[in-house]
mmCIF file of C-alpha atoms in Angstrom:
data_model
loop_
_atom_site.group_PDB
_atom_site.id
_atom_site.type_symbol
_atom_site.label_atom_id
_atom_site.label_comp_id
_atom_site.label_asym_id
_atom_site.label_seq_id
_atom_site.Cartn_x
_atom_site.Cartn_y
_atom_site.Cartn_z
ATOM 1 C CA ASN D 15 0.000 0.000 0.000
ATOM 2 C CA PHE D 16 1.144 3.551 -0.683
ATOM 3 C CA HIS D 17 -0.138 6.616 1.115
ATOM 4 C CA GLY D 18 0.755 10.191 0.218
ATOM 5 C CA SER D 19 -1.836 11.956 2.317
ATOM 6 C CA GLN D 20 -0.887 14.087 5.278
ATOM 7 C CA PRO D 21 -2.163 12.897 8.665
ATOM 8 C CA GLU D 22 -4.338 15.244 10.652
ATOM 9 C CA ASN D 23 -2.420 17.877 12.647
ATOM 10 C CA ILE D 24 0.990 16.183 12.332
ATOM 11 C CA ILE D 25 2.323 18.133 9.334
ATOM 12 C CA ASP D 26 0.941 21.487 10.503
ATOM 13 C CA GLU D 27 2.477 21.002 13.955
ATOM 14 C CA MET D 28 5.813 19.926 12.455
ATOM 15 C CA GLU D 29 6.005 22.939 10.158
ATOM 16 C CA LEU D 30 5.075 25.330 12.981
ATOM 17 C CA LEU D 31 7.687 23.840 15.277
ATOM 18 C CA GLN D 32 10.300 23.947 12.524
ATOM 19 C CA LYS D 33 9.690 27.685 12.072
ATOM 20 C CA ASN D 34 9.722 28.385 15.802
ATOM 21 C CA ILE D 35 12.808 26.335 16.626
ATOM 22 C CA VAL D 36 15.132 27.037 13.713
ATOM 23 C CA ASP D 37 15.042 30.232 11.685
ATOM 24 C CA GLU D 38 18.172 29.237 9.728
ATOM 25 C CA SER D 39 16.513 26.144 8.240
ATOM 26 C CA GLU D 40 18.542 26.401 5.038
ATOM 27 C CA GLU D 41 21.647 25.512 7.079
ATOM 28 C CA LEU D 42 20.231 22.236 8.385
ATOM 29 C CA PRO D 43 21.482 19.025 6.701
ATOM 30 C CA TRP D 44 17.889 17.894 6.101
ATOM 31 C CA GLU D 45 14.505 19.207 5.030
ATOM 32 C CA SER D 46 10.976 18.136 5.890
ATOM 33 C CA ILE D 47 8.746 16.809 3.131
ATOM 34 C CA ASN D 48 5.067 17.519 2.600
ATOM 35 C CA PRO D 49 3.052 15.454 2.017
ATOM 36 C CA ILE D 50 4.789 12.706 3.920
ATOM 37 C CA LEU D 51 5.207 9.329 2.195
ATOM 38 C CA ARG D 52 3.779 6.213 3.782
ATOM 39 C CA VAL D 53 4.349 2.726 2.403
ATOM 40 C CA ARG D 54 3.411 -0.697 3.702
ATOM 41 C CA GLY D 55 4.262 -4.143 2.403
ATOM 42 C CA PRO D 56 6.065 -7.452 2.992
ATOM 43 C CA VAL D 57 9.838 -7.265 3.363
ATOM 44 C CA ALA D 58 11.574 -8.825 0.350
ATOM 45 C CA SER D 59 14.985 -10.498 0.375
ATOM 46 C CA GLY D 60 16.233 -7.815 -2.001
ATOM 47 C CA TYR D 61 19.765 -7.743 -3.280
ATOM 48 C CA GLY D 62 21.550 -8.366 0.007
ATOM 49 C CA ARG D 63 24.124 -5.699 -0.804
ATOM 50 C CA GLY D 64 23.669 -3.458 2.191
ATOM 51 C CA GLY D 65 24.547 -6.069 4.796
ATOM 52 C CA LYS D 66 27.223 -8.018 2.944
ATOM 53 C CA LYS D 67 29.228 -5.201 1.398
ATOM 54 C CA LEU D 68 28.578 -2.238 3.668
ATOM 55 C CA GLY D 69 27.859 -3.688 7.072
ATOM 56 C CA VAL D 70 24.516 -1.858 6.996
ATOM 57 C CA PRO D 71 21.653 -4.346 6.598
ATOM 58 C CA THR D 72 18.617 -3.112 4.697
ATOM 59 C CA ALA D 73 15.003 -4.223 4.522
ATOM 60 C CA ASN D 74 13.631 -3.900 1.008
ATOM 61 C CA LEU D 75 10.017 -3.477 0.028
ATOM 62 C CA PRO D 76 9.005 -5.045 -3.315
ATOM 63 C CA ALA D 77 9.304 -2.551 -6.153
ATOM 64 C CA SER D 78 6.238 -4.008 -7.853
ATOM 65 C CA LEU D 79 3.975 -2.676 -5.083
ATOM 66 C CA PHE D 80 4.896 0.976 -5.525
ATOM 67 C CA GLN D 81 6.128 1.595 -9.066
ATOM 68 C CA SER D 82 3.296 3.856 -10.187
ATOM 69 C CA ALA D 83 3.244 5.732 -6.890
ATOM 70 C CA LEU D 84 7.020 6.233 -6.855
ATOM 71 C CA GLU D 85 7.235 7.678 -10.360
ATOM 72 C CA GLU D 86 6.978 11.267 -9.117
ATOM 73 C CA VAL D 87 9.014 10.750 -5.945
ATOM 74 C CA GLN D 88 12.495 12.275 -6.051
ATOM 75 C CA THR D 89 15.256 9.704 -5.762
ATOM 76 C CA GLY D 90 17.457 10.105 -2.752
ATOM 77 C CA VAL D 91 17.975 9.376 0.924
ATOM 78 C CA TYR D 92 15.067 9.973 3.294
ATOM 79 C CA PHE D 93 14.441 9.402 6.993
ATOM 80 C CA GLY D 94 11.379 8.571 9.021
ATOM 81 C CA TRP D 95 9.724 6.019 11.258
ATOM 82 C CA ALA D 96 9.190 2.314 10.659
ATOM 83 C CA VAL D 97 7.203 -0.494 12.256
ATOM 84 C CA ILE D 98 7.587 -4.226 11.737
ATOM 85 C CA GLU D 99 4.158 -5.722 12.285
ATOM 86 C CA GLN D 100 3.571 -8.918 14.226
ATOM 87 C CA GLN D 101 0.244 -10.618 14.869
ATOM 88 C CA GLN D 102 1.463 -13.500 17.002
ATOM 89 C CA GLN D 103 0.626 -13.974 20.663
ATOM 90 C CA ARG D 104 2.662 -12.123 23.292
ATOM 91 C CA SER D 105 4.419 -15.348 24.317
ATOM 92 C CA GLN D 106 5.870 -15.559 20.788
ATOM 93 C CA PHE D 107 6.667 -11.862 20.491
ATOM 94 C CA LYS D 108 9.922 -11.042 18.710
ATOM 95 C CA LYS D 109 12.118 -8.126 19.719
ATOM 96 C CA GLY D 110 11.664 -4.960 17.701
ATOM 97 C CA ARG D 111 8.066 -5.594 16.587
ATOM 98 C CA ASN D 112 4.997 -3.319 16.761
ATOM 99 C CA MET D 113 6.961 -0.301 18.008
ATOM 100 C CA PRO D 114 8.426 2.838 16.378
ATOM 101 C CA LEU D 115 11.869 2.355 14.854
ATOM 102 C CA LYS D 116 14.087 5.032 13.374
ATOM 103 C CA ALA D 117 14.831 4.483 9.697
ATOM 104 C CA VAL D 118 17.057 5.924 6.985
ATOM 105 C CA VAL D 119 15.694 5.011 3.578
ATOM 106 C CA ASN D 120 17.015 5.070 0.025
ATOM 107 C CA VAL D 121 14.395 5.523 -2.695
ATOM 108 C CA GLY D 122 15.860 5.023 -6.135
ATOM 109 C CA TYR D 123 18.211 2.922 -8.223
ATOM 110 C CA SER D 124 21.265 2.519 -5.932
ATOM 111 C CA PRO D 125 23.741 3.700 -8.594
ATOM 112 C CA THR D 126 26.899 3.304 -6.512
ATOM 113 C CA PHE D 127 27.307 -0.479 -6.664
ATOM 114 C CA GLU D 128 29.769 -1.265 -9.460
ATOM 115 C CA GLY D 129 27.812 0.909 -11.883
ATOM 116 C CA LYS D 130 24.844 -1.478 -11.789
ATOM 117 C CA GLU D 131 21.691 0.528 -11.195
ATOM 118 C CA ASN D 132 18.465 -1.237 -10.363
ATOM 119 C CA LYS D 133 16.050 -1.359 -13.268
ATOM 120 C CA GLU D 134 13.236 -0.076 -11.060
ATOM 121 C CA LYS D 135 13.001 2.373 -8.208
ATOM 122 C CA ILE D 136 13.214 0.446 -4.973
ATOM 123 C CA VAL D 137 12.696 1.261 -1.302
ATOM 124 C CA GLU D 138 15.617 0.168 0.891
ATOM 125 C CA ALA D 139 15.394 0.885 4.609
ATOM 126 C CA HIS D 140 18.057 0.589 7.275
ATOM 127 C CA LEU D 141 16.413 0.354 10.683
ATOM 128 C CA ILE D 142 18.587 2.261 13.124
ATOM 129 C CA THR D 143 19.607 0.474 16.324
ATOM 130 C CA ASP D 144 22.307 0.887 18.944
ATOM 131 C CA ALA D 145 24.522 -1.290 16.737
ATOM 132 C CA SER D 146 24.202 0.963 13.662
ATOM 133 C CA PRO D 147 27.417 2.687 12.555
ATOM 134 C CA MET D 148 26.852 6.421 12.583
ATOM 135 C CA ASP D 149 28.699 9.683 12.247
ATOM 136 C CA THR D 150 26.919 12.714 13.736
ATOM 137 C CA SER D 151 29.628 15.260 12.962
ATOM 138 C CA VAL D 152 27.542 17.041 10.315
ATOM 139 C CA VAL D 153 24.601 17.796 12.598
ATOM 140 C CA LEU D 154 26.836 18.697 15.505
ATOM 141 C CA LEU D 155 28.725 21.216 13.394
ATOM 142 C CA ASN D 156 25.409 22.830 12.486
ATOM 143 C CA ASN D 157 24.292 22.964 16.111
ATOM 144 C CA ASN D 158 27.623 24.380 17.243
ATOM 145 C CA ASP D 159 27.494 27.024 14.517
ATOM 146 C CA ASP D 160 24.028 28.041 15.720
ATOM 147 C CA GLY D 161 25.329 28.412 19.256
ATOM 148 C CA GLY D 162 23.017 25.785 20.717
ATOM 149 C CA GLY D 163 24.023 23.636 23.645
ATOM 150 C CA ASP D 164 27.391 23.170 25.320
ATOM 151 C CA ASP D 165 29.930 22.834 22.496
ATOM 152 C CA GLY D 166 32.510 20.971 24.556
ATOM 153 C CA GLU D 167 30.021 18.511 25.993
ATOM 154 C CA VAL D 168 28.441 17.714 22.631
ATOM 155 C CA ALA D 169 31.764 17.287 20.862
ATOM 156 C CA GLU D 170 32.971 14.866 23.517
ATOM 157 C CA SER D 171 29.811 12.793 23.837
ATOM 158 C CA SER D 172 28.476 12.545 20.308
ATOM 159 C CA ILE D 173 30.916 13.339 17.535
ATOM 160 C CA SER D 174 32.474 9.875 17.264
ATOM 161 C CA SER D 175 31.035 7.537 14.670
ATOM 162 C CA SER D 176 30.100 4.913 17.258
ATOM 163 C CA SER D 177 28.154 7.089 19.665
ATOM 164 C CA SER D 178 24.446 7.734 19.548
ATOM 165 C CA PRO D 179 23.003 11.234 19.291
ATOM 166 C CA SER D 180 20.442 10.190 21.861
ATOM 167 C CA SER D 181 23.075 10.942 24.494
ATOM 168 C CA SER D 182 23.285 14.606 23.553
ATOM 169 C CA SER D 183 21.299 17.438 25.091
ATOM 170 C CA PHE D 184 19.462 18.008 21.789
ATOM 171 C CA SER D 185 17.722 14.632 21.743
ATOM 172 C CA LEU D 186 14.106 13.920 22.673
ATOM 173 C CA ASP D 187 14.039 10.251 21.671
ATOM 174 C CA GLY D 188 11.413 9.239 24.223
ATOM 175 C CA ASP D 189 9.982 5.800 23.524
ATOM 176 C CA ALA D 190 11.819 5.155 20.245
ATOM 177 C CA TYR D 191 13.172 1.598 20.232
ATOM 178 C CA THR D 192 16.870 1.244 19.381
ATOM 179 C CA GLY D 193 17.568 -2.239 20.739
ATOM 180 C CA GLU D 194 17.983 -5.549 18.961
ATOM 181 C CA ILE D 195 15.652 -6.436 16.080
ATOM 182 C CA GLU D 196 15.285 -10.187 16.269
ATOM 183 C CA GLY D 197 15.613 -12.195 13.044
ATOM 184 C CA ASP D 198 15.856 -11.011 9.451
ATOM 185 C CA PHE D 199 12.064 -10.327 9.247
ATOM 186 C CA TYR D 200 11.771 -11.370 5.585
ATOM 187 C CA ASN D 201 8.123 -11.678 4.528
ATOM 188 C CA GLU D 202 7.007 -9.775 7.631
ATOM 189 C CA THR D 203 4.978 -6.627 6.967
ATOM 190 C CA MET D 204 6.768 -3.328 7.420
ATOM 191 C CA ARG D 205 5.367 0.196 7.544
ATOM 192 C CA LEU D 206 7.499 3.173 6.567
ATOM 193 C CA GLN D 207 6.589 6.796 7.145
ATOM 194 C CA LEU D 208 9.079 9.101 5.410
ATOM 195 C CA ILE D 209 9.061 12.628 6.808
ATOM 196 C CA GLY D 210 12.428 14.134 5.896
ATOM 197 C CA PHE D 211 14.918 14.307 3.021
ATOM 198 C CA LEU D 212 18.711 14.187 3.411
ATOM 199 C CA ARG D 213 20.248 14.207 -0.071
ATOM 200 C CA PRO D 214 19.831 13.076 -3.688
ATOM 201 C CA GLU D 215 21.205 9.756 -4.889
ATOM 202 C CA GLN D 216 24.775 10.024 -6.101
ATOM 203 C CA LYS D 217 27.769 8.017 -7.276
ATOM 204 C CA PHE D 218 30.989 8.024 -5.287
ATOM 205 C CA ASP D 219 34.586 7.876 -6.466
ATOM 206 C CA SER D 220 35.543 5.182 -3.984
ATOM 207 C CA PHE D 221 34.008 2.548 -1.743
ATOM 208 C CA PRO D 222 35.352 4.170 1.464
ATOM 209 C CA GLU D 223 33.695 7.460 0.469
ATOM 210 C CA LEU D 224 30.382 5.655 0.022
ATOM 211 C CA ILE D 225 30.654 3.952 3.416
ATOM 212 C CA ALA D 226 31.574 7.222 5.125
ATOM 213 C CA GLN D 227 28.545 8.966 3.592
ATOM 214 C CA ILE D 228 26.211 6.152 4.650
ATOM 215 C CA HIS D 229 27.483 6.477 8.220
ATOM 216 C CA ARG D 230 26.819 10.226 8.061
ATOM 217 C CA ASP D 231 23.333 9.581 6.678
ATOM 218 C CA ILE D 232 22.554 7.235 9.574
ATOM 219 C CA GLY D 233 23.897 9.677 12.153
ATOM 220 C CA THR D 234 22.039 12.634 10.681
ATOM 221 C CA ALA D 235 18.779 10.689 10.388
ATOM 222 C CA SER D 236 19.011 9.387 13.948
ATOM 223 C CA PHE D 237 19.743 12.868 15.272
ATOM 224 C CA ALA D 238 16.872 14.462 13.351
ATOM 225 C CA LEU D 239 14.376 11.816 14.449
ATOM 226 C CA GLY D 240 15.357 12.361 18.085
ATOM 227 C CA SER D 241 14.773 16.104 17.800
ATOM 228 C CA MET D 242 11.844 18.438 17.295
ATOM 229 C CA PRO D 243 9.753 18.471 15.242
ATOM 230 C CA PHE D 244 10.353 14.990 13.797
ATOM 231 C CA VAL D 245 10.270 13.141 17.104
ATOM 232 C CA PHE D 246 6.525 13.799 17.325
ATOM 233 C CA SER D 247 5.693 12.206 13.982
ATOM 234 C CA LYS D 248 5.940 8.726 15.483
ATOM 235 C CA GLU D 249 2.679 9.558 17.284
ATOM 236 C CA ASP D 250 0.837 9.413 13.956
ATOM 237 C CA GLU D 251 -1.761 6.629 13.857
ATOM 238 C CA PHE D 252 0.055 4.938 10.964
ATOM 239 C CA ILE D 253 2.991 4.265 13.305
ATOM 240 C CA SER D 254 1.702 4.427 16.878
ATOM 241 C CA GLY D 255 -1.538 2.594 16.147
ATOM 242 C CA CYS D 256 0.126 -0.503 14.749
ATOM 243 C CA SER D 257 -1.000 -3.622 16.572
ATOM 244 C CA GLY D 258 -0.038 -6.158 13.946
ATOM 245 C CA GLU D 259 -3.470 -6.044 12.368
ATOM 246 C CA ASP D 260 -4.354 -4.709 8.951
ATOM 247 C CA GLY D 261 -5.293 -1.074 9.075
#
């Protein structure tokens, strides 16, 4: 299923908060999107490239479900909230199911793998956990430039690629789940709500440059989703109302 409608109140509140919190929005390494994009479908095995070559496992949604809807969607790297649905009894509950998960998502043709673009636009999501490699230096530079927070404290606690931005004073993560996601969840139903845009798709001159950019994408996405206004979007019914049942 593909949804491009904007949920009641969420977008208006996000845009108002964005204006109130940050006047220099053009300096942020992300931008909000309106309408938000919401997709739902069974996780496919995909190409397996994210986990094997990059150390960043991805969950792919079948391209056949969304081709017509994705035609007008700009290719690039997005971020938002995800849910892996589960309908089983509580005694069989798997970790990381039916709860909001941070996600960084590529929509497009993945042109950086040996010059072999996908024939169709695909949706590849990395679900961000405590084990995700991330580099938050880009967002921290922006915050330091704006004079927010304690520069020394932030630089020490969050600028390394292995630390989580949830430890910084800017984060409002709340009940976002960042622990282990049990199993590979192939064929399980996943919901994705994309609310922000990081950058267009691009080719890189070297494999290390690609990996470094992916780590920055993960760090920036995680930071943004733990901050206002994006942290509130997980309260949308599409994400918060998931109980493993069709809806």
